[in-house]
Amino acid sequence: MDLNRMSNTKKLQLCRWYFKVGFVLLPFVWAVNSIWFFREAFIKPPFDEQKQIKKYVIMSGAGALTWAIVLISWAVAFQLQRVSWGATGDALSFIVPLGRA
Amino acid sequence: MSDTCSDTEATEHTALMDGHIAEARPDREIAERIARKRKTKSETQRNYGSVSASQSSRSSAVGRSGQNRRAASGEHQVEELELKYGARHVIKLFVPVTLCMIVVVATISSISFYSVKDVYLAYTPFHEETPYALTKVWNALANSMILLSVIALMTVLLIVLYKKRCYKVIHGWLILSSLMLLFLFSYLYIEEALRAYNIPMDYITLAFVMWNFGVMGMIVIHWKGPLRLQQAYLIFIAALMALVFIKYMPEWTTWAVLAVISVWDLIAVLTPKGPLRILVETAQERNESIFPALIYSSTVMYCLAATGTGEGSEDNGASGESAAERAGAGEGGSGAGGSGADGAGGGEAGFDAAWRARASEQAAPRRLRVDGTAPAHYVTRVERAHTHSDHEEKGVKLGLGDFIFYSVLVGKASSYGDWNTTLACFVAILIGLCLTLLLLAIFKKALPALPISITFGLIFYFATRYVVKPFADALAADQVFI
């Protein structure tokens, strides 16, 4: 979609829709939302709906960041502690590496 | 889907296939209009300094002769614009085709899973397990005929559904195929990749990542999303399909299928009763566009709003719309695109011909245990935009099926381990693509994108593998440098 060809109300609707969808455990959608509408929210000259778009962009960005931190810490924890977790670690593992612990 | 987008039928997010042929003329008109505008400008400048008294008569005289001259050079201008425009779009297609091939080749070289033959598709019952060449040949031919008939059947089915306006069924079919590709095949891909690199992974992270990846893919392909992301997803799913073809078809069958599909493509698109041509023409009559999930577009497509406004927003999903196209290398070059239209030599005159529609084959690259629907149609087309403004931008569209078969050819070539062959095939395909686009600019009608490239690819593959490679090896062994 070319944002430049869309009316401001449509942009706001799209931004809002992406924001709402992100609540279903979809931080990727939030991340895409914040990046895609970043220019619209911060760099373009002010227009009517910009305030709201800015709000959604910031919230999406914050949400994506939070999730990213959570995911990364979980991934790191898993990778490092998988062996020491014994049976639980194995049960959680989708791929168990061959040839090493 | 788009509210303004025509009618009740087009309720799907996916646009339906779009015709192309009639659009040829409007493009020339646009180009001529632009050419005329330029001439008019220079003409007025010419008359600027003239004496006011006789100005009107002189200018009208000049105008008349100018018209004739203009008409003649207008033609030239149009041709030039068309070719220039077309050339730019050739380049725009090189990048995604190359990327797709890179993904496939990289996967084949690093993940051995895709080169190992254990299970085959249900569509290829002859497994070429004999050591006799002749048996292999007829096995391959039989398999390819079976696959071809499946493809032809699917295409005909699609056409029947389309003619009967069963858009919901088609839409559901497409959604199902993309779901399968985005979730199932990506999951298998990730699993094999992780296994190949021996990386431990837990279910939680995996589920989360797959969920995000899949849902984002569905949104961006079937609805609205950033263009680059959509292009990336389309390239990725084309690569996945190509990998499935490479893995699940016996050796000689793959080559036979490539050859047979190219011939089918040629027939289906160019003959008057060809199914793809019928499809394209029907779509054109109805002024609808193509399924977005099946086409790669280099620019953003908007719905051909009945209102005729350039309101892109409400459109259906990604590329497939025959609507206002924004040029500008597809990146928001929006404003620049609009104004650049006049200024830039590129002009709007580009390709108007639509390309060919691919058979709805996608047939089942499927595991024996998986039961699948044949995904839809891959279309190769160039679309034209109708914007309310004078400046029309044209993007170039190439069907996903073409991406897939190009990648199958290069991937298969690379699976033998020799880089010379791989590169030779790659270059051959790009040359074929250029030629096809050139023909498109000349003929301005729907053209199949497969035959030329695949023919060159096959020739180069067999020549390099059986002639050039031994030659190069012999030279290297004897340290003879040419």
Coordinates of C-alpha atoms in Angstrom, one line a residue:
Chain A
M1 CA 0.0 0.0 0.0
D2 CA 1.2 3.4 -0.7
L3 CA 0.5 5.6 2.2
N4 CA 0.8 8.7 0.2
R5 CA -2.2 7.8 -1.9
M6 CA -4.4 7.3 1.1
S7 CA -6.6 9.8 2.8
N8 CA -5.7 10.7 6.3
T9 CA -8.8 9.1 7.8
K10 CA -7.9 5.9 6.0
K11 CA -4.4 6.1 7.3
L12 CA -5.7 6.5 10.8
Q13 CA -8.1 3.6 10.4
L14 CA -5.3 1.4 9.1
C15 CA -3.0 2.4 11.9
R16 CA -5.7 1.7 14.5
W17 CA -6.5 -1.6 12.9
Y18 CA -2.9 -2.8 13.1
F19 CA -2.7 -1.6 16.6
K20 CA -5.8 -3.6 17.6
V21 CA -4.7 -6.7 15.8
G22 CA -1.4 -6.7 17.6
F23 CA -3.1 -7.5 20.9
V24 CA -3.5 -11.1 19.8
L25 CA 0.0 -11.9 20.7
L26 CA 1.4 -10.3 17.6
P27 CA 4.2 -7.9 18.4
F28 CA 5.5 -8.3 14.9
V29 CA 2.3 -6.5 13.7
W30 CA 3.0 -3.8 16.2
A31 CA 6.6 -3.4 15.1
V32 CA 5.5 -3.2 11.4
N33 CA 2.8 -0.7 12.4
S34 CA 5.3 1.6 14.2
I35 CA 7.8 1.5 11.4
W36 CA 5.4 1.9 8.6
F37 CA 3.6 4.9 10.2
F38 CA 6.6 6.5 11.7
R39 CA 7.1 8.9 8.9
E40 CA 3.5 9.8 8.9
A41 CA 3.5 10.4 12.6
F42 CA 6.7 12.3 13.2
I43 CA 8.2 13.5 10.0
K44 CA 5.3 14.7 7.9
P45 CA 3.9 18.2 8.5
P46 CA 1.0 18.2 10.9
F47 CA -2.4 17.1 9.7
D48 CA -5.6 16.4 11.5
E49 CA -5.2 12.9 12.4
Q50 CA -1.5 13.0 13.1
K51 CA -1.9 13.2 16.9
Q52 CA -3.8 10.0 17.0
I53 CA -1.5 8.2 14.6
K54 CA 1.4 9.4 16.7
K55 CA -0.3 7.9 19.8
Y56 CA -0.8 4.5 18.1
V57 CA 2.7 4.5 16.7
I58 CA 4.2 5.1 20.1
M59 CA 2.1 2.5 21.8
S60 CA 2.8 0.0 19.1
G61 CA 6.4 0.7 19.3
A62 CA 6.4 0.3 23.1
G63 CA 4.4 -2.9 22.9
A64 CA 6.7 -4.4 20.3
L65 CA 9.8 -3.4 22.4
T66 CA 8.4 -5.0 25.5
W67 CA 7.5 -8.2 23.8
A68 CA 10.9 -8.2 22.1
I69 CA 12.6 -8.0 25.5
V70 CA 10.4 -10.7 27.0
L71 CA 11.1 -13.0 24.0
I72 CA 14.8 -12.4 23.9
S73 CA 15.2 -13.0 27.6
W74 CA 13.1 -16.2 27.4
A75 CA 15.2 -17.4 24.4
V76 CA 18.4 -16.7 26.2
A77 CA 17.2 -18.4 29.3
F78 CA 16.2 -21.4 27.4
Q79 CA 19.3 -21.7 25.4
L80 CA 21.5 -21.4 28.4
Q81 CA 19.5 -23.4 30.9
R82 CA 18.1 -26.1 28.7
V83 CA 20.5 -28.7 29.8
S84 CA 20.2 -27.9 33.5
W85 CA 16.5 -28.1 33.4
G86 CA 16.7 -31.8 32.7
A87 CA 13.4 -33.4 31.9
T88 CA 11.5 -30.1 31.6
G89 CA 14.1 -28.8 29.2
D90 CA 13.6 -31.8 27.0
A91 CA 9.9 -31.6 27.1
L92 CA 10.1 -28.0 26.0
S93 CA 12.5 -28.7 23.2
F94 CA 11.3 -28.8 19.7
I95 CA 14.7 -29.5 18.3
V96 CA 17.3 -31.3 20.5
P97 CA 20.8 -30.8 19.1
L98 CA 22.6 -33.9 18.1
G99 CA 26.2 -34.6 19.2
R100 CA 26.2 -32.3 22.1
A101 CA 24.4 -31.7 25.4
Chain B
M1 CA -11.8 -5.3 0.7
S2 CA -12.3 -2.1 -0.8
D3 CA -15.6 -0.5 -0.3
T4 CA -15.4 1.5 -3.3
C5 CA -14.2 -1.4 -5.3
S6 CA -16.8 -2.3 -7.7
D7 CA -19.5 -4.6 -6.7
T8 CA -20.8 -7.1 -4.5
E9 CA -18.9 -9.8 -6.1
A10 CA -15.6 -8.4 -5.3
T11 CA -16.0 -8.9 -1.7
E12 CA -12.8 -10.7 -1.3
H13 CA -9.6 -9.2 -0.4
T14 CA -8.0 -10.9 -3.3
A15 CA -8.5 -9.3 -6.5
L16 CA -9.3 -11.4 -9.4
M17 CA -7.4 -11.8 -12.4
D18 CA -7.3 -8.9 -14.6
G19 CA -7.4 -8.6 -18.2
H20 CA -4.8 -6.9 -20.1
I21 CA -5.2 -6.8 -23.7
A22 CA -7.5 -3.9 -24.2
E23 CA -5.4 -1.8 -22.0
A24 CA -2.9 -1.5 -24.7
R25 CA -4.6 1.4 -26.4
P26 CA -5.1 3.5 -23.4
D27 CA -1.5 3.4 -22.7
R28 CA -0.6 4.8 -26.0
E29 CA -3.1 7.5 -25.5
I30 CA -1.6 8.4 -22.2
A31 CA 1.8 8.4 -23.7
E32 CA 0.7 10.4 -26.6
R33 CA -1.0 12.9 -24.3
I34 CA 2.2 13.3 -22.4
A35 CA 4.2 13.6 -25.6
R36 CA 1.7 16.2 -26.8
K37 CA 1.9 18.1 -23.6
R38 CA 5.6 18.4 -23.9
K39 CA 5.4 19.5 -27.4
T40 CA 2.8 22.1 -26.6
K41 CA 4.9 23.5 -23.9
S42 CA 7.9 23.9 -26.2
E43 CA 5.6 25.3 -28.8
T44 CA 4.3 28.0 -26.7
Q45 CA 7.8 28.8 -25.7
R46 CA 8.7 29.1 -29.2
N47 CA 5.9 31.6 -29.9
Y48 CA 6.6 33.5 -26.8
G49 CA 8.7 36.2 -28.3
S50 CA 6.7 36.7 -31.4
V51 CA 4.9 39.9 -32.3
S52 CA 1.6 40.1 -30.7
A53 CA -0.3 41.3 -33.7
S54 CA 0.3 38.3 -35.9
Q55 CA 0.8 36.1 -33.0
S56 CA -2.5 34.3 -33.2
S57 CA -2.3 33.6 -37.0
R58 CA 1.3 32.6 -36.8
S59 CA 0.8 30.4 -33.9
S60 CA -2.1 28.8 -35.5
A61 CA -0.1 28.2 -38.6
V62 CA 2.7 26.9 -36.6
G63 CA 0.3 24.9 -34.6
R64 CA -1.0 23.2 -37.6
S65 CA 2.3 22.2 -39.1
G66 CA 3.5 21.6 -35.7
Q67 CA 0.6 19.1 -35.3
N68 CA 1.8 17.1 -38.2
R69 CA 5.3 17.1 -37.1
R70 CA 4.2 16.5 -33.6
A71 CA 2.1 13.6 -34.6
A72 CA 5.1 11.9 -36.3
S73 CA 7.5 12.6 -33.5
G74 CA 4.7 11.9 -31.1
E75 CA 4.9 8.3 -32.2
H76 CA 8.6 8.3 -31.7
Q77 CA 8.2 9.8 -28.3
V78 CA 5.7 7.2 -27.4
E79 CA 7.9 4.3 -28.5
E80 CA 10.8 5.8 -26.7
L81 CA 8.9 6.3 -23.5
E82 CA 7.6 2.8 -23.7
L83 CA 11.0 1.3 -24.2
K84 CA 12.6 3.4 -21.5
Y85 CA 9.8 2.7 -19.1
G86 CA 10.0 -1.0 -19.9
A87 CA 13.7 -1.1 -19.4
R88 CA 13.4 0.3 -16.0
H89 CA 10.9 -2.3 -15.1
V90 CA 13.1 -5.1 -16.3
I91 CA 15.5 -4.1 -13.7
K92 CA 12.8 -3.9 -11.1
L93 CA 12.0 -7.5 -11.8
F94 CA 15.6 -8.7 -11.7
V95 CA 16.0 -8.0 -8.1
P96 CA 13.1 -10.1 -6.8
V97 CA 13.8 -13.0 -9.2
T98 CA 17.4 -13.0 -8.1
L99 CA 16.5 -12.9 -4.5
C100 CA 14.1 -15.8 -4.8
M101 CA 16.8 -17.8 -6.6
I102 CA 19.4 -16.9 -4.0
V103 CA 17.1 -18.1 -1.2
V104 CA 16.5 -21.4 -3.0
V105 CA 20.1 -22.0 -3.9
A106 CA 21.3 -21.1 -0.4
T107 CA 18.8 -23.5 1.1
I108 CA 19.7 -26.3 -1.2
S109 CA 23.4 -25.9 -0.6
S110 CA 23.1 -25.7 3.2
I111 CA 20.1 -27.8 4.1
S112 CA 20.5 -31.3 2.8
F113 CA 16.9 -32.2 3.5
Y114 CA 15.8 -30.6 0.3
S115 CA 18.1 -32.6 -1.9
V116 CA 17.3 -35.9 -0.3
K117 CA 14.7 -38.0 -2.1
D118 CA 12.6 -40.0 0.3
V119 CA 9.0 -39.2 -0.3
Y120 CA 7.4 -38.2 -3.5
L121 CA 4.3 -36.4 -4.5
A122 CA 1.2 -38.3 -5.2
Y123 CA 1.2 -36.8 -8.6
T124 CA 4.4 -38.5 -9.7
P125 CA 3.8 -42.2 -9.2
F126 CA 6.8 -43.2 -11.3
H127 CA 9.8 -42.9 -9.1
E128 CA 12.6 -43.5 -11.6
E129 CA 14.3 -46.1 -9.4
T130 CA 15.6 -48.2 -12.3
P131 CA 19.1 -47.9 -13.6
Y132 CA 17.9 -47.9 -17.2
A133 CA 17.9 -44.6 -19.0
L134 CA 15.0 -45.4 -21.2
T135 CA 12.8 -46.4 -18.3
K136 CA 13.7 -43.2 -16.6
V137 CA 12.8 -41.2 -19.6
W138 CA 9.4 -42.6 -19.9
N139 CA 8.9 -42.4 -16.2
A140 CA 9.7 -38.7 -16.4
L141 CA 7.5 -38.1 -19.3
A142 CA 4.6 -40.0 -17.7
N143 CA 5.0 -38.0 -14.5
S144 CA 5.1 -34.7 -16.3
M145 CA 2.0 -35.6 -18.2
I146 CA 0.2 -36.4 -15.1
L147 CA 1.3 -33.2 -13.5
L148 CA 0.3 -31.2 -16.6
S149 CA -3.1 -32.7 -16.6
V150 CA -3.6 -31.8 -13.0
I151 CA -2.5 -28.3 -13.7
A152 CA -4.7 -28.0 -16.7
L153 CA -7.6 -29.3 -14.7
M154 CA -7.0 -26.8 -12.0
T155 CA -6.8 -24.0 -14.5
V156 CA -10.0 -25.1 -16.1
L157 CA -11.7 -25.4 -12.7
L158 CA -10.5 -21.9 -11.8
I159 CA -11.9 -20.5 -15.1
V160 CA -15.2 -22.2 -14.6
L161 CA -15.4 -20.8 -11.1
Y162 CA -14.4 -17.4 -12.3
K163 CA -16.9 -17.3 -15.1
K164 CA -19.6 -18.4 -12.7
R165 CA -18.5 -15.6 -10.4
C166 CA -18.0 -17.9 -7.5
Y167 CA -15.6 -15.4 -6.1
K168 CA -16.1 -16.7 -2.6
V169 CA -14.9 -20.2 -3.5
I170 CA -11.8 -18.8 -5.3
H171 CA -11.1 -16.5 -2.5
G172 CA -11.4 -19.3 0.0
W173 CA -9.1 -21.5 -2.1
L174 CA -6.5 -18.8 -2.2
I175 CA -6.7 -18.1 1.5
L176 CA -6.3 -21.8 2.2
S177 CA -3.3 -22.1 0.0
S178 CA -1.6 -19.2 1.5
L179 CA -2.4 -20.4 4.9
M180 CA -0.8 -23.7 4.1
L181 CA 2.2 -22.1 2.6
L182 CA 2.7 -19.6 5.3
F183 CA 2.2 -21.9 8.2
L184 CA 2.8 -25.5 7.2
F185 CA 5.6 -25.2 4.7
S186 CA 7.3 -22.5 6.7
Y187 CA 7.2 -24.6 9.8
L188 CA 8.8 -27.5 7.9
Y189 CA 11.3 -25.1 6.5
I190 CA 12.3 -23.8 9.9
E191 CA 12.4 -27.3 11.4
E192 CA 14.8 -28.4 8.7
A193 CA 16.9 -25.3 8.9
L194 CA 17.3 -25.6 12.6
R195 CA 18.1 -29.2 12.4
A196 CA 20.7 -28.6 9.7
Y197 CA 22.4 -26.1 11.9
N198 CA 21.9 -28.1 15.1
I199 CA 20.2 -25.2 17.0
P200 CA 18.1 -26.1 19.9
M201 CA 14.6 -24.6 19.9
D202 CA 11.7 -24.7 22.2
Y203 CA 8.0 -25.0 21.4
I204 CA 7.1 -21.7 22.9
T205 CA 9.4 -19.6 20.9
L206 CA 8.7 -21.6 17.8
A207 CA 4.9 -21.3 18.2
F208 CA 5.2 -17.6 18.8
V209 CA 7.5 -16.9 15.9
M210 CA 5.4 -19.0 13.5
W211 CA 2.2 -17.3 14.6
N212 CA 3.6 -13.9 14.1
F213 CA 5.2 -14.7 10.8
G214 CA 2.1 -16.4 9.4
V215 CA -0.4 -13.8 10.5
M216 CA 1.6 -10.9 9.3
G217 CA 2.0 -12.8 6.0
M218 CA -1.7 -13.3 5.6
I219 CA -2.4 -9.6 6.4
V220 CA 0.2 -8.3 4.1
I221 CA -0.5 -10.6 1.1
H222 CA -4.3 -10.6 1.2
W223 CA -5.0 -7.2 2.7
K224 CA -3.0 -4.1 3.2
G225 CA 0.5 -3.7 4.3
P226 CA 3.8 -2.1 3.4
L227 CA 4.8 -2.9 -0.2
R228 CA 8.3 -4.1 0.7
L229 CA 7.0 -6.5 3.3
Q230 CA 4.5 -7.9 0.8
Q231 CA 7.1 -8.4 -1.8
A232 CA 9.4 -10.1 0.7
Y233 CA 6.7 -12.5 1.7
L234 CA 5.8 -13.3 -1.9
I235 CA 9.4 -14.0 -2.7
F236 CA 9.7 -16.2 0.3
I237 CA 6.6 -18.3 -0.5
A238 CA 7.7 -18.7 -4.1
A239 CA 11.0 -19.9 -2.8
L240 CA 9.2 -22.4 -0.5
M241 CA 7.2 -23.8 -3.3
A242 CA 10.2 -24.1 -5.5
L243 CA 11.9 -26.0 -2.7
V244 CA 9.0 -28.3 -2.4
F245 CA 9.1 -29.0 -6.1
I246 CA 12.8 -29.7 -6.0
K247 CA 12.5 -32.1 -3.1
Y248 CA 9.4 -34.0 -4.1
M249 CA 10.0 -34.7 -7.7
P250 CA 12.3 -37.4 -9.1
E251 CA 15.3 -36.2 -11.0
W252 CA 14.5 -36.4 -14.6
T253 CA 10.8 -35.6 -13.9
T254 CA 11.8 -32.2 -12.7
W255 CA 13.4 -31.3 -16.1
A256 CA 10.6 -32.9 -18.0
V257 CA 8.1 -30.9 -16.0
L258 CA 9.9 -27.7 -16.7
A259 CA 9.9 -28.3 -20.4
V260 CA 6.3 -29.4 -20.4
I261 CA 5.1 -26.5 -18.3
S262 CA 6.8 -24.0 -20.7
V263 CA 5.0 -25.5 -23.6
W264 CA 1.8 -25.5 -21.7
D265 CA 2.3 -21.9 -20.8
L266 CA 2.8 -21.0 -24.4
I267 CA -0.3 -22.8 -25.5
A268 CA -2.5 -21.6 -22.7
V269 CA -1.7 -18.0 -23.1
L270 CA -1.3 -17.5 -26.8
T271 CA -3.8 -19.7 -28.4
P272 CA -7.3 -18.2 -28.7
K273 CA -8.9 -21.0 -26.8
G274 CA -6.2 -21.1 -24.2
P275 CA -7.6 -21.2 -20.7
L276 CA -5.3 -18.5 -19.4
R277 CA -6.2 -16.2 -22.2
I278 CA -9.9 -16.8 -21.6
L279 CA -9.4 -16.0 -17.9
V280 CA -7.5 -12.9 -18.6
E281 CA -10.0 -11.6 -21.2
T282 CA -12.9 -12.3 -18.9
A283 CA -11.2 -10.4 -16.1
Q284 CA -10.6 -7.6 -18.4
E285 CA -14.1 -7.4 -19.6
R286 CA -15.3 -7.3 -16.1
N287 CA -12.6 -4.8 -15.3
E288 CA -11.4 -6.7 -12.3
S289 CA -8.0 -7.4 -11.1
I290 CA -6.0 -10.3 -10.2
F291 CA -5.6 -12.3 -7.1
P292 CA -3.1 -10.5 -5.1
A293 CA -1.7 -13.6 -3.6
L294 CA -0.5 -14.7 -7.0
I295 CA 1.3 -11.8 -8.3
Y296 CA 4.4 -10.0 -7.5
S297 CA 4.1 -6.3 -8.1
S298 CA 6.8 -3.8 -8.2
T299 CA 4.5 -1.0 -7.4
V300 CA 1.6 -0.6 -5.2
M301 CA -1.7 -1.5 -6.6
Y302 CA -4.9 0.1 -5.9
C303 CA -8.3 -0.9 -6.5
L304 CA -9.9 0.1 -9.6
A305 CA -12.4 2.1 -7.8
A306 CA -15.7 2.4 -9.5
T307 CA -15.6 6.0 -8.5
G308 CA -12.5 6.4 -10.5
T309 CA -10.7 8.2 -7.7
G310 CA -7.2 7.2 -6.9
E311 CA -8.3 6.1 -3.6
G312 CA -6.1 3.3 -3.0
S313 CA -6.9 2.6 0.5
E314 CA -9.9 0.5 0.0
D315 CA -8.5 -1.9 -2.2
N316 CA -8.1 -5.4 -2.1
G317 CA -5.1 -6.7 -0.7
A318 CA -1.8 -6.3 -2.2
S319 CA -0.8 -6.2 -5.7
G320 CA -3.4 -7.6 -7.8
E321 CA -5.4 -4.7 -8.6
S322 CA -5.8 -3.2 -11.8
A323 CA -5.9 0.1 -10.4
A324 CA -3.9 3.1 -10.1
E325 CA -0.5 2.0 -10.0
R326 CA 2.1 3.9 -8.4
A327 CA 5.3 3.8 -10.0
G328 CA 8.3 5.2 -8.4
A329 CA 10.0 2.0 -7.8
G330 CA 7.3 1.1 -5.6
E331 CA 8.6 2.9 -2.8
G332 CA 6.4 5.7 -1.9
G333 CA 7.8 7.7 -4.6
S334 CA 4.3 9.0 -4.7
G335 CA 4.5 12.6 -5.1
A336 CA 7.7 12.3 -6.9
G337 CA 6.2 9.7 -9.0
G338 CA 3.3 11.9 -10.0
S339 CA 5.3 14.9 -10.8
G340 CA 8.1 12.9 -12.1
A341 CA 5.8 11.5 -14.6
D342 CA 6.1 14.4 -16.9
G343 CA 9.6 15.3 -16.2
A344 CA 11.2 11.9 -16.0
G345 CA 11.7 10.4 -19.3
G346 CA 10.2 7.3 -17.9
G347 CA 6.8 8.4 -18.7
E348 CA 3.9 6.3 -18.4
A349 CA 4.1 4.8 -21.6
G350 CA 5.4 1.6 -20.3
F351 CA 4.2 -1.9 -20.9
D352 CA 0.6 -2.3 -20.9
A353 CA 0.3 -5.7 -22.0
A354 CA -0.5 -8.1 -19.4
W355 CA 1.4 -11.1 -19.1
R356 CA 0.3 -14.4 -19.0
A357 CA -1.5 -16.0 -16.3
R358 CA -0.1 -19.0 -14.9
A359 CA -1.9 -22.1 -14.5
S360 CA -3.4 -22.6 -11.2
E361 CA -1.0 -25.3 -10.8
Q362 CA 0.7 -24.9 -7.8
A363 CA -0.4 -28.2 -7.7
A364 CA 0.1 -29.9 -4.8
P365 CA 3.5 -29.9 -3.9
R366 CA 2.4 -31.8 -1.1
R367 CA 3.5 -34.6 1.1
L368 CA 1.8 -37.9 0.7
R369 CA 0.2 -37.5 4.0
V370 CA -0.9 -34.0 3.5
D371 CA -4.0 -33.3 1.7
G372 CA -4.0 -30.2 -0.1
T373 CA -5.7 -27.9 -2.2
A374 CA -4.0 -26.8 -5.2
P375 CA -3.1 -23.3 -4.7
A376 CA -4.0 -20.9 -7.2
H377 CA -2.8 -19.2 -10.0
Y378 CA 0.3 -17.5 -10.7
V379 CA 0.0 -14.7 -13.0
T380 CA 2.4 -12.8 -14.9
R381 CA 1.2 -9.5 -15.9
V382 CA 1.9 -6.0 -16.3
E383 CA -0.8 -3.8 -15.2
R384 CA -1.7 -0.4 -16.0
A385 CA -3.0 2.1 -13.7
H386 CA -5.9 4.4 -14.2
T387 CA -5.6 7.2 -11.9
H388 CA -7.7 10.3 -11.9
S389 CA -4.6 12.2 -12.5
D390 CA -2.9 12.4 -15.9
H391 CA 0.1 10.9 -14.6
E392 CA -0.2 7.2 -14.7
E393 CA 2.5 5.1 -13.4
K394 CA 2.9 1.6 -14.4
G395 CA 4.4 -1.0 -12.3
V396 CA 5.4 -4.4 -13.5
K397 CA 3.9 -7.5 -12.3
L398 CA 5.2 -11.0 -12.6
G399 CA 3.4 -14.0 -11.6
L400 CA 4.5 -16.1 -8.7
G401 CA 4.5 -19.2 -10.8
D402 CA 7.2 -17.8 -12.9
F403 CA 9.3 -17.1 -9.8
I404 CA 8.7 -20.6 -8.7
F405 CA 9.7 -22.3 -11.9
Y406 CA 12.8 -20.1 -12.5
S407 CA 13.9 -21.0 -9.0
V408 CA 13.2 -24.6 -9.5
L409 CA 15.5 -24.6 -12.5
V410 CA 18.3 -22.8 -10.8
G411 CA 17.8 -24.7 -7.5
K412 CA 17.9 -28.0 -9.3
A413 CA 21.0 -26.9 -11.2
S414 CA 22.7 -26.0 -7.9
S415 CA 21.8 -29.2 -6.3
Y416 CA 24.5 -31.0 -8.3
G417 CA 27.1 -28.9 -6.6
D418 CA 28.6 -27.1 -9.5
W419 CA 28.6 -23.3 -9.3
N420 CA 29.3 -22.8 -13.0
T421 CA 26.1 -24.6 -13.9
T422 CA 24.1 -22.6 -11.4
L423 CA 25.4 -19.3 -12.6
A424 CA 25.0 -20.2 -16.2
C425 CA 21.3 -21.1 -15.5
F426 CA 20.8 -17.9 -13.6
V427 CA 22.2 -15.8 -16.4
A428 CA 20.1 -17.7 -18.9
I429 CA 17.0 -17.0 -17.0
L430 CA 17.6 -13.3 -16.7
I431 CA 18.4 -13.1 -20.4
G432 CA 15.1 -14.8 -21.1
L433 CA 13.3 -12.5 -18.8
C434 CA 14.8 -9.5 -20.6
L435 CA 13.8 -10.9 -24.0
T436 CA 10.3 -11.6 -22.8
L437 CA 9.9 -8.1 -21.5
L438 CA 11.2 -6.7 -24.8
L439 CA 8.7 -8.8 -26.7
L440 CA 6.1 -7.5 -24.4
A441 CA 7.0 -3.9 -25.2
I442 CA 6.8 -4.8 -28.9
F443 CA 3.7 -6.8 -29.0
K444 CA 1.8 -5.3 -26.2
K445 CA -0.2 -8.3 -25.4
A446 CA -0.3 -11.0 -22.9
L447 CA 2.8 -13.0 -23.1
P448 CA 3.9 -16.1 -21.2
A449 CA 7.0 -15.5 -19.1
L450 CA 8.2 -19.0 -18.9
P451 CA 9.0 -20.4 -22.3
I452 CA 11.9 -18.2 -23.3
S453 CA 13.6 -18.2 -20.0
I454 CA 13.1 -21.9 -19.3
T455 CA 14.3 -22.9 -22.8
F456 CA 17.5 -20.8 -22.4
G457 CA 17.9 -22.2 -18.9
L458 CA 17.6 -25.8 -20.0
I459 CA 19.9 -25.3 -22.9
F460 CA 22.5 -23.6 -20.7
Y461 CA 22.1 -26.2 -18.0
F462 CA 22.6 -29.2 -20.2
A463 CA 25.3 -27.5 -22.2
T464 CA 27.3 -26.4 -19.2
R465 CA 26.9 -29.6 -17.3
Y466 CA 27.8 -31.9 -20.1
V467 CA 30.1 -29.8 -22.3
V468 CA 31.5 -26.8 -20.6
K469 CA 32.2 -28.4 -17.2
P470 CA 34.3 -31.3 -18.5
F471 CA 36.0 -29.0 -20.8
A472 CA 36.9 -26.5 -18.0
D473 CA 37.9 -29.4 -15.8
A474 CA 40.2 -30.8 -18.5
L475 CA 41.7 -27.4 -19.1
A476 CA 42.3 -26.9 -15.4
A477 CA 43.8 -30.4 -14.9
D478 CA 46.3 -29.7 -17.6
Q479 CA 46.9 -26.2 -16.5
V480 CA 45.9 -24.7 -19.9
F481 CA 44.6 -21.2 -19.5
I482 CA 42.5 -19.7 -22.2

